[in-house]
Amino acid sequence: MKPFKILEIKESVFEDNNRQANLLREELKNQNTFLLNLMSSPGSGKTTTLVKTINLLKDEMKIGVMEADIDSDVDAHTISDTGVKVIQLHTGGMCHLDADMTKQGLEGLNTKDMDLVILENVGNLVCPAEFDTGSSKNAMILSVPEGDDKPLKYPLMFQIADVLLINKIDVLEYFEFDLDKCIERVKNLNPNVKIITISAKTGEGIGEFADWLRMEVKRWNGK
């Protein structure tokens, strides 16, 4: 049997993506644009959370949104009703965005005079966590109906998050979701993560998330 070469493609792809992501972060820093990468599983309430948050912030900063989906433009239409600039990104079957795809989206959105850009990543708890988009910070949403065991099943997503929003807190009593146990599991993976309990439906906790974003945008701009 002839010897053959084994090439670790995955590692080299990640390395190349990380280089592109760092360059993109530098560009965004130079133009004073804060990029938030928002991740979660489908149905967790990303778009509803964004609408409530944007409505609290849009009068004090210029905001743009990139909606990433394998197909459809439903979420982009929903966000456009807030009055902020939004574009839809179709990933062509890819379950995540990488740095190059994010850069293409930013160019399409024309972000040079924007204070805050939010990337609503493809709904998935696996792939989006593996690819650095060049974002300033990573946010993720875990909804109560998904269960308190998700940090055990998808640890990387929780490890890279700078802020975790536990959504649908208004229905906590109807599900077997141990909030304290969930927070403990998350903190064991990522002691520095900021955890905010919210209800995108009622608006509970959205103000705290908006305050976190205000503070992070100011820090990004050295204020």
Coordinates of N, CA and C in Angstrom, one line a residue:
M1 N 0.9 -1.2 0.0 CA 0.0 0.0 0.0 C 0.9 1.3 0.0
K2 N 0.6 2.2 -0.9 CA 1.4 3.4 -1.0 C 1.1 4.3 0.1
P3 N 2.1 5.0 0.7 CA 1.8 6.0 1.7 C 1.1 7.2 1.1
F4 N 0.3 7.8 1.9 CA -0.4 9.0 1.4 C -0.3 10.1 2.5
K5 N -0.6 11.3 2.0 CA -0.4 12.5 2.8 C -1.8 12.9 3.4
I6 N -1.8 13.2 4.7 CA -3.0 13.7 5.4 C -2.9 15.2 5.6
L7 N -3.8 15.9 5.0 CA -3.8 17.4 5.1 C -4.9 17.8 6.1
E8 N -4.6 18.5 7.1 CA -5.6 19.0 8.1 C -6.2 20.3 7.5
I9 N -7.1 20.2 6.7 CA -7.8 21.3 6.0 C -8.5 22.2 7.1
K10 N -9.2 21.6 8.0 CA -10.0 22.4 8.9 C -9.1 23.4 9.7
E11 N -7.9 22.9 10.2 CA -7.1 23.8 10.9 C -6.6 25.0 10.1
S12 N -6.2 24.7 8.9 CA -5.7 25.8 8.0 C -6.8 26.8 7.7
V13 N -8.0 26.3 7.5 CA -9.1 27.2 7.2 C -9.4 28.1 8.4
F14 N -9.4 27.5 9.6 CA -9.6 28.4 10.8 C -8.5 29.4 10.9
E15 N -7.2 29.0 10.7 CA -6.1 30.0 10.8 C -6.3 31.1 9.9
D16 N -6.6 30.8 8.6 CA -6.8 31.9 7.6 C -8.0 32.8 8.0
N17 N -9.1 32.2 8.5 CA -10.2 33.0 8.9 C -9.9 33.9 10.1
N18 N -9.1 33.3 11.0 CA -8.7 34.2 12.2 C -7.9 35.4 11.8
R19 N -7.0 35.2 10.8 CA -6.2 36.3 10.3 C -7.1 37.4 9.7
Q20 N -8.1 36.9 8.9 CA -9.0 37.9 8.2 C -9.9 38.5 9.3
A21 N -10.3 37.8 10.3 CA -11.1 38.4 11.4 C -10.4 39.5 12.1
N22 N -9.1 39.3 12.4 CA -8.3 40.3 13.1 C -8.1 41.5 12.3
L23 N -7.9 41.3 11.0 CA -7.8 42.5 10.1 C -9.1 43.3 10.1
L24 N -10.2 42.6 10.0 CA -11.5 43.2 9.9 C -11.8 44.0 11.2
R25 N -11.5 43.4 12.4 CA -11.7 44.1 13.6 C -10.9 45.4 13.7
E26 N -9.6 45.3 13.2 CA -8.8 46.5 13.1 C -9.5 47.6 12.3
E27 N -10.0 47.2 11.1 CA -10.7 48.2 10.2 C -11.9 48.8 10.9
L28 N -12.7 48.0 11.6 CA -13.9 48.5 12.3 C -13.5 49.4 13.5
K29 N -12.4 49.1 14.1 CA -11.9 49.9 15.2 C -11.5 51.3 14.7
N30 N -10.8 51.3 13.6 CA -10.4 52.5 13.0 C -11.5 53.4 12.6
Q31 N -12.6 52.8 12.2 CA -13.8 53.6 11.7 C -14.8 53.8 12.8
N32 N -14.5 53.4 14.1 CA -15.3 53.6 15.2 C -16.7 52.9 15.1
T33 N -16.7 51.7 14.5 CA -17.9 50.9 14.3 C -17.8 49.6 15.2
F34 N -18.8 49.5 16.0 CA -18.8 48.3 16.9 C -19.7 47.2 16.3
L35 N -19.2 46.0 16.1 CA -19.9 44.9 15.5 C -20.2 43.9 16.5
L36 N -21.5 43.6 16.7 CA -22.0 42.6 17.6 C -22.4 41.4 16.8
N37 N -21.9 40.2 17.2 CA -22.3 39.0 16.5 C -23.3 38.3 17.4
L38 N -24.5 38.2 17.0 CA -25.6 37.6 17.8 C -25.9 36.2 17.3
M39 N -25.8 35.2 18.2 CA -26.0 33.8 17.8 C -27.0 33.1 18.8
S40 N -27.6 32.1 18.2 CA -28.6 31.3 19.0 C -29.1 30.2 18.1
S41 N -29.9 29.3 18.7 CA -30.6 28.3 17.9 C -31.8 29.0 17.3
P42 N -32.4 28.3 16.2 CA -33.6 28.9 15.6 C -34.8 28.9 16.7
G43 N -35.5 30.0 16.6 CA -36.7 30.1 17.5 C -36.4 30.6 18.9
S44 N -35.2 31.0 19.1 CA -34.9 31.5 20.5 C -35.3 32.9 20.8
G45 N -35.6 33.7 19.7 CA -36.1 35.0 19.9 C -35.1 36.1 19.5
K46 N -34.2 35.8 18.6 CA -33.1 36.8 18.2 C -33.8 38.0 17.6
T47 N -34.6 37.8 16.6 CA -35.2 39.0 15.9 C -36.0 39.8 16.8
T48 N -36.9 39.2 17.6 CA -37.8 40.0 18.5 C -36.9 40.8 19.5
T49 N -35.9 40.1 20.0 CA -35.0 40.8 21.0 C -34.3 42.0 20.3
L50 N -33.9 41.8 19.0 CA -33.2 42.9 18.3 C -34.2 44.1 18.1
V51 N -35.4 43.8 17.7 CA -36.4 44.9 17.5 C -36.6 45.7 18.8
K52 N -36.8 45.0 19.9 CA -36.9 45.8 21.2 C -35.7 46.6 21.6
T53 N -34.5 46.0 21.3 CA -33.3 46.7 21.7 C -33.0 47.9 20.7
I54 N -33.2 47.7 19.5 CA -33.0 48.7 18.5 C -33.9 49.9 18.8
N55 N -35.1 49.7 19.2 CA -36.1 50.8 19.5 C -35.6 51.6 20.7
L56 N -34.8 51.0 21.5 CA -34.3 51.7 22.7 C -33.1 52.6 22.3
L57 N -32.3 52.2 21.3 CA -31.0 52.8 21.0 C -31.0 53.6 19.7
K58 N -32.0 53.5 18.8 CA -31.9 54.1 17.5 C -31.9 55.6 17.5
D59 N -32.4 56.2 18.5 CA -32.4 57.7 18.6 C -31.1 58.3 19.0
E60 N -30.2 57.4 19.6 CA -28.9 57.9 20.1 C -27.7 57.4 19.4
M61 N -27.8 56.5 18.5 CA -26.7 56.0 17.7 C -27.2 55.5 16.3
K62 N -26.3 55.5 15.4 CA -26.7 55.0 14.0 C -26.4 53.5 14.0
I63 N -27.5 52.8 13.6 CA -27.4 51.3 13.7 C -27.7 50.7 12.4
G64 N -27.0 49.6 12.1 CA -27.2 48.8 10.9 C -27.3 47.3 11.3
V65 N -28.1 46.6 10.6 CA -28.3 45.2 10.9 C -28.0 44.3 9.7
M66 N -27.3 43.2 9.8 CA -27.1 42.2 8.8 C -27.9 40.9 9.2
E67 N -28.8 40.5 8.5 CA -29.6 39.3 8.8 C -29.1 38.2 7.9
A68 N -28.5 37.2 8.6 CA -27.9 36.0 7.9 C -28.8 34.8 8.0
D69 N -29.2 34.2 6.8 CA -30.0 33.0 6.8 C -29.6 32.2 5.6
I70 N -29.9 30.9 5.6 CA -29.6 30.1 4.5 C -30.5 30.5 3.3
D71 N -31.7 30.9 3.7 CA -32.7 31.4 2.7 C -33.7 32.3 3.4
S72 N -34.6 32.9 2.6 CA -35.7 33.8 3.1 C -35.2 35.2 3.5
D73 N -36.1 36.1 3.5 CA -35.8 37.5 4.0 C -36.8 38.0 5.0
V74 N -37.5 37.0 5.7 CA -38.5 37.4 6.6 C -38.0 38.3 7.8
D75 N -36.8 37.9 8.3 CA -36.3 38.7 9.5 C -35.9 40.1 9.0
A76 N -35.3 40.2 7.8 CA -34.9 41.5 7.4 C -36.1 42.5 7.2
H77 N -37.2 41.9 6.8 CA -38.4 42.7 6.7 C -38.9 43.2 8.1
T78 N -38.8 42.3 9.0 CA -39.2 42.6 10.4 C -38.3 43.7 11.0
I79 N -37.0 43.6 10.8 CA -36.1 44.6 11.3 C -36.2 46.0 10.6
S80 N -36.5 45.9 9.3 CA -36.7 47.2 8.5 C -37.8 48.1 9.1
D81 N -38.8 47.5 9.8 CA -39.9 48.2 10.3 C -39.4 49.2 11.5
T82 N -38.2 48.9 12.0 CA -37.7 49.8 13.1 C -37.1 51.1 12.5
G83 N -36.9 51.1 11.2 CA -36.3 52.3 10.5 C -34.8 52.3 10.4
V84 N -34.1 51.3 10.9 CA -32.7 51.2 10.7 C -32.3 50.5 9.4
K85 N -31.1 50.7 9.0 CA -30.7 50.1 7.7 C -30.4 48.6 7.9
V86 N -30.9 47.8 7.0 CA -30.8 46.4 7.2 C -30.5 45.7 5.8
I87 N -29.7 44.7 5.8 CA -29.5 43.9 4.6 C -29.7 42.4 4.9
Q88 N -30.1 41.7 3.9 CA -30.2 40.2 4.1 C -29.0 39.5 3.5
L89 N -28.4 38.6 4.2 CA -27.3 37.8 3.7 C -27.8 36.4 3.5
H90 N -27.7 35.9 2.3 CA -28.0 34.4 2.1 C -26.7 33.7 2.0
T91 N -26.6 32.6 2.8 CA -25.3 31.9 3.0 C -25.1 30.8 1.9
G92 N -26.1 30.5 1.1 CA -25.9 29.5 0.1 C -25.8 28.1 0.7
G93 N -26.5 27.9 1.8 CA -26.4 26.6 2.4 C -25.5 26.5 3.6
M94 N -24.6 27.5 3.7 CA -23.6 27.5 4.9 C -24.4 27.7 6.2
C95 N -24.0 27.0 7.2 CA -24.7 27.2 8.5 C -24.0 28.2 9.4
H96 N -23.2 29.1 8.9 CA -22.5 30.1 9.7 C -22.0 31.2 8.7
L97 N -21.5 32.3 9.3 CA -20.8 33.3 8.6 C -19.3 33.3 9.1
D98 N -18.4 33.5 8.2 CA -17.0 33.6 8.6 C -16.6 35.1 8.4
A99 N -15.3 35.4 8.5 CA -14.9 36.8 8.5 C -15.0 37.4 7.1
D100 N -14.7 36.6 6.1 CA -14.8 37.1 4.7 C -16.3 37.4 4.3
M101 N -17.2 36.5 4.7 CA -18.6 36.7 4.4 C -19.1 37.9 5.2
T102 N -18.7 38.1 6.4 CA -19.1 39.2 7.2 C -18.6 40.5 6.6
K103 N -17.4 40.5 6.1 CA -16.8 41.7 5.5 C -17.6 42.1 4.2
Q104 N -18.0 41.1 3.4 CA -18.9 41.4 2.3 C -20.2 42.0 2.7
G105 N -20.7 41.5 3.8 CA -22.0 42.1 4.3 C -21.8 43.5 4.8
L106 N -20.7 43.8 5.5 CA -20.4 45.1 5.9 C -20.3 46.1 4.8
E107 N -19.6 45.7 3.7 CA -19.4 46.5 2.5 C -20.8 46.8 1.9
G108 N -21.6 45.8 1.8 CA -23.0 46.0 1.3 C -23.8 46.9 2.1
L109 N -23.6 46.9 3.4 CA -24.4 47.7 4.3 C -23.8 49.1 4.3
N110 N -22.6 49.3 3.9 CA -21.9 50.6 4.0 C -21.9 51.2 5.4
T111 N -21.0 50.6 6.2 CA -21.0 50.9 7.6 C -20.1 52.0 8.1
K112 N -19.5 52.7 7.2 CA -18.4 53.7 7.7 C -18.9 54.7 8.6
D113 N -20.1 55.1 8.6 CA -20.6 56.1 9.6 C -21.5 55.6 10.6
M114 N -21.5 54.2 10.8 CA -22.4 53.6 11.8 C -21.7 53.4 13.1
D115 N -22.4 53.6 14.2 CA -21.9 53.4 15.5 C -22.0 51.9 15.9
L116 N -23.1 51.3 15.6 CA -23.3 49.9 16.0 C -23.9 49.1 14.8
V117 N -23.2 48.0 14.5 CA -23.7 47.0 13.5 C -24.0 45.7 14.2
I118 N -25.1 45.1 14.0 CA -25.5 43.8 14.6 C -25.6 42.8 13.5
L119 N -24.9 41.7 13.6 CA -25.0 40.6 12.7 C -25.8 39.5 13.4
E120 N -27.0 39.3 12.9 CA -27.8 38.2 13.4 C -27.4 36.9 12.6
N121 N -26.6 36.1 13.2 CA -26.0 35.0 12.6 C -27.0 33.9 12.3
V122 N -26.6 32.9 11.5 CA -27.5 31.8 11.2 C -27.9 31.0 12.5
G123 N -29.2 30.6 12.6 CA -29.6 29.9 13.8 C -29.0 28.6 13.9
N124 N -28.1 28.4 14.9 CA -27.3 27.2 15.0 C -26.4 27.3 16.2
L125 N -26.3 26.3 17.0 CA -25.5 26.4 18.2 C -24.1 25.8 18.0
V126 N -23.8 25.3 16.8 CA -22.5 24.7 16.6 C -21.6 25.5 15.7
C127 N -21.9 25.6 14.4 CA -21.0 26.2 13.4 C -20.7 27.7 13.7
P128 N -21.7 28.5 14.0 CA -21.3 29.9 14.3 C -20.3 30.1 15.4
A129 N -20.3 29.2 16.3 CA -19.3 29.4 17.4 C -17.9 29.1 17.0
E130 N -17.7 28.4 15.9 CA -16.4 27.9 15.5 C -15.7 29.0 14.6
F131 N -16.4 29.9 14.1 CA -15.8 30.9 13.1 C -15.9 32.3 13.6
D132 N -14.7 32.9 13.8 CA -14.6 34.3 14.2 C -15.0 35.2 13.1
T133 N -16.0 36.0 13.3 CA -16.6 36.9 12.3 C -15.9 38.2 12.2
G134 N -15.0 38.5 13.1 CA -14.3 39.8 13.2 C -15.1 40.8 14.1
S135 N -16.1 40.2 14.9 CA -16.9 41.1 15.7 C -16.1 41.7 16.9
S136 N -16.7 42.8 17.4 CA -16.1 43.4 18.6 C -16.5 42.6 19.8
K137 N -17.7 42.1 19.9 CA -18.2 41.2 21.0 C -19.1 40.2 20.4
N138 N -19.2 39.1 21.1 CA -20.2 38.0 20.8 C -21.3 37.9 21.8
A139 N -22.5 37.9 21.3 CA -23.7 37.7 22.2 C -24.4 36.4 21.8
M140 N -25.0 35.8 22.7 CA -25.9 34.6 22.4 C -27.1 34.6 23.2
I141 N -28.2 34.0 22.6 CA -29.5 33.9 23.3 C -29.7 32.4 23.6
L142 N -30.1 32.1 24.8 CA -30.6 30.7 25.1 C -32.0 30.9 25.6
S143 N -33.0 30.3 25.0 CA -34.4 30.4 25.5 C -34.8 29.3 26.4
V144 N -35.6 29.6 27.4 CA -36.0 28.7 28.4 C -36.6 27.4 27.8
P145 N -37.4 27.4 26.8 CA -37.9 26.1 26.3 C -36.8 25.1 25.7
E146 N -35.6 25.7 25.4 CA -34.5 24.8 25.0 C -33.9 23.9 26.0
G147 N -34.1 24.3 27.3 CA -33.5 23.5 28.4 C -32.3 24.0 29.0
D148 N -32.1 23.7 30.3 CA -30.9 24.2 31.0 C -29.7 23.4 30.8
D149 N -29.8 22.3 30.0 CA -28.6 21.5 29.7 C -27.8 21.9 28.5
K150 N -28.2 22.9 27.8 CA -27.5 23.3 26.6 C -26.0 23.7 26.8
P151 N -25.6 24.3 27.9 CA -24.2 24.5 28.1 C -23.4 23.3 28.2
L152 N -24.0 22.2 28.6 CA -23.3 20.9 28.6 C -23.1 20.3 27.2
K153 N -24.1 20.6 26.3 CA -24.1 20.0 25.0 C -23.4 20.8 24.0
Y154 N -23.4 22.1 24.2 CA -22.7 23.0 23.2 C -21.8 24.0 23.9
P155 N -20.8 23.5 24.6 CA -19.9 24.3 25.4 C -19.2 25.5 24.7
L156 N -18.8 25.2 23.5 CA -18.0 26.3 22.8 C -18.8 27.6 22.6
M157 N -20.1 27.4 22.3 CA -20.9 28.6 22.1 C -21.0 29.5 23.4
F158 N -21.0 28.8 24.5 CA -21.1 29.5 25.8 C -19.7 30.1 26.2
Q159 N -18.7 29.4 25.8 CA -17.3 29.8 26.1 C -16.9 31.1 25.4
I160 N -17.4 31.3 24.1 CA -17.0 32.5 23.4 C -17.9 33.7 23.6
A161 N -19.0 33.5 24.3 CA -20.0 34.6 24.4 C -19.5 35.6 25.5
D162 N -19.6 36.8 25.1 CA -19.3 37.9 26.1 C -20.5 38.3 26.9
V163 N -21.7 38.1 26.3 CA -23.0 38.3 27.0 C -23.9 37.2 26.6
L164 N -24.6 36.6 27.6 CA -25.7 35.6 27.4 C -27.0 36.2 27.8
L165 N -27.9 36.1 26.9 CA -29.3 36.5 27.2 C -30.2 35.3 27.4
I166 N -30.7 35.0 28.6 CA -31.6 33.9 28.8 C -33.0 34.4 28.5
N167 N -33.6 34.1 27.4 CA -34.8 34.6 26.9 C -36.0 33.8 27.3
K168 N -37.2 34.4 27.2 CA -38.5 33.8 27.5 C -38.6 33.4 29.0
I169 N -38.0 34.3 29.8 CA -38.1 34.1 31.2 C -39.5 34.2 31.7
D170 N -40.4 34.8 30.9 CA -41.8 34.9 31.3 C -42.5 33.6 31.4
V171 N -42.0 32.6 30.7 CA -42.6 31.2 30.7 C -41.8 30.2 31.6
L172 N -41.0 30.7 32.4 CA -40.1 29.8 33.2 C -40.9 28.8 34.0
E173 N -42.0 29.2 34.5 CA -42.8 28.3 35.4 C -43.4 27.1 34.6
Y174 N -43.5 27.2 33.3 CA -44.1 26.2 32.5 C -43.1 25.1 32.0
F175 N -41.8 25.3 32.3 CA -40.8 24.4 31.8 C -39.9 23.9 32.9
E176 N -39.4 22.8 32.7 CA -38.4 22.2 33.7 C -37.0 22.8 33.4
F177 N -36.9 24.1 33.7 CA -35.7 24.8 33.5 C -35.1 25.4 34.8
D178 N -34.0 24.8 35.2 CA -33.4 25.3 36.5 C -32.5 26.4 36.2
L179 N -32.9 27.7 36.4 CA -32.1 28.9 36.1 C -30.8 28.9 36.8
D180 N -30.8 28.6 38.1 CA -29.6 28.6 38.9 C -28.6 27.6 38.4
K181 N -29.1 26.4 38.0 CA -28.2 25.4 37.5 C -27.6 25.8 36.2
C182 N -28.4 26.4 35.4 CA -28.0 26.8 34.0 C -26.9 27.9 34.2
I183 N -27.1 28.8 35.0 CA -26.1 29.9 35.2 C -24.8 29.3 35.8
E184 N -24.9 28.4 36.7 CA -23.7 27.7 37.2 C -22.9 27.0 36.2
R185 N -23.7 26.3 35.3 CA -23.0 25.6 34.2 C -22.3 26.5 33.2
V186 N -22.9 27.6 32.9 CA -22.4 28.6 32.0 C -21.1 29.3 32.7
K187 N -21.2 29.6 33.9 CA -20.1 30.3 34.6 C -18.9 29.3 34.8
N188 N -19.2 28.0 34.9 CA -18.1 27.1 34.9 C -17.3 27.0 33.6
L189 N -18.0 27.3 32.5 CA -17.4 27.3 31.2 C -16.7 28.7 30.9
N190 N -17.4 29.7 31.4 CA -17.0 31.1 31.1 C -17.2 32.0 32.2
P191 N -16.3 32.1 33.2 CA -16.5 32.9 34.4 C -16.8 34.4 34.1
N192 N -16.3 34.9 33.0 CA -16.4 36.4 32.7 C -17.7 36.8 31.9
V193 N -18.5 35.8 31.5 CA -19.6 36.2 30.7 C -20.7 37.0 31.5
K194 N -21.3 37.9 30.9 CA -22.3 38.7 31.4 C -23.7 38.0 31.1
I195 N -24.5 37.7 32.2 CA -25.7 37.0 32.0 C -26.9 37.9 32.3
I196 N -27.8 38.0 31.4 CA -29.0 38.9 31.6 C -30.2 38.0 31.3
T197 N -31.2 38.0 32.2 CA -32.4 37.3 31.9 C -33.4 38.3 31.3
I198 N -34.0 37.9 30.2 CA -34.9 38.8 29.5 C -36.2 38.1 29.0
S199 N -37.1 38.9 28.6 CA -38.3 38.4 27.9 C -38.5 39.3 26.7
A200 N -38.2 38.8 25.5 CA -38.4 39.7 24.3 C -39.8 40.0 24.1
K201 N -40.7 39.2 24.7 CA -42.2 39.5 24.5 C -42.6 40.6 25.4
T202 N -42.2 40.6 26.7 CA -42.7 41.6 27.6 C -41.8 42.8 27.7
G203 N -40.5 42.6 27.3 CA -39.5 43.7 27.4 C -38.7 43.6 28.6
E204 N -39.0 42.7 29.5 CA -38.2 42.5 30.7 C -36.7 42.3 30.4
G205 N -35.8 43.0 31.0 CA -34.4 42.9 30.8 C -33.8 43.5 29.6
I206 N -34.6 43.9 28.7 CA -34.1 44.5 27.4 C -33.3 45.8 27.7
G207 N -33.8 46.6 28.7 CA -33.1 47.8 29.0 C -31.7 47.5 29.5
E208 N -31.6 46.5 30.3 CA -30.2 46.1 30.8 C -29.3 45.7 29.7
F209 N -29.8 45.0 28.7 CA -29.0 44.6 27.5 C -28.7 45.9 26.7
A210 N -29.6 46.8 26.6 CA -29.3 48.0 25.8 C -28.2 48.8 26.6
D211 N -28.3 48.9 27.9 CA -27.2 49.6 28.7 C -25.9 48.9 28.5
W212 N -25.8 47.6 28.4 CA -24.6 46.9 28.2 C -24.0 47.3 26.8
L213 N -24.9 47.3 25.8 CA -24.4 47.7 24.5 C -23.9 49.1 24.5
R214 N -24.6 50.1 25.1 CA -24.1 51.5 25.2 C -22.7 51.5 25.7
M215 N -22.5 50.8 26.8 CA -21.2 50.8 27.5 C -20.1 50.2 26.6
E216 N -20.4 49.1 25.9 CA -19.4 48.5 25.1 C -19.1 49.3 23.8
V217 N -20.1 50.0 23.3 CA -19.9 50.9 22.1 C -18.9 52.0 22.5
K218 N -19.2 52.6 23.7 CA -18.3 53.7 24.2 C -16.9 53.2 24.5
R219 N -16.8 52.0 25.1 CA -15.4 51.5 25.3 C -14.7 51.2 24.0
W220 N -15.4 50.7 23.0 CA -14.8 50.5 21.7 C -14.3 51.7 21.0
N221 N -15.0 52.8 21.3 CA -14.6 54.1 20.7 C -13.7 54.9 21.7
G222 N -13.3 54.3 22.8 CA -12.3 54.9 23.7 C -12.9 56.1 24.5
K223 N -14.2 56.0 24.7 CA -14.9 57.1 25.5 C -15.1 56.7 26.9

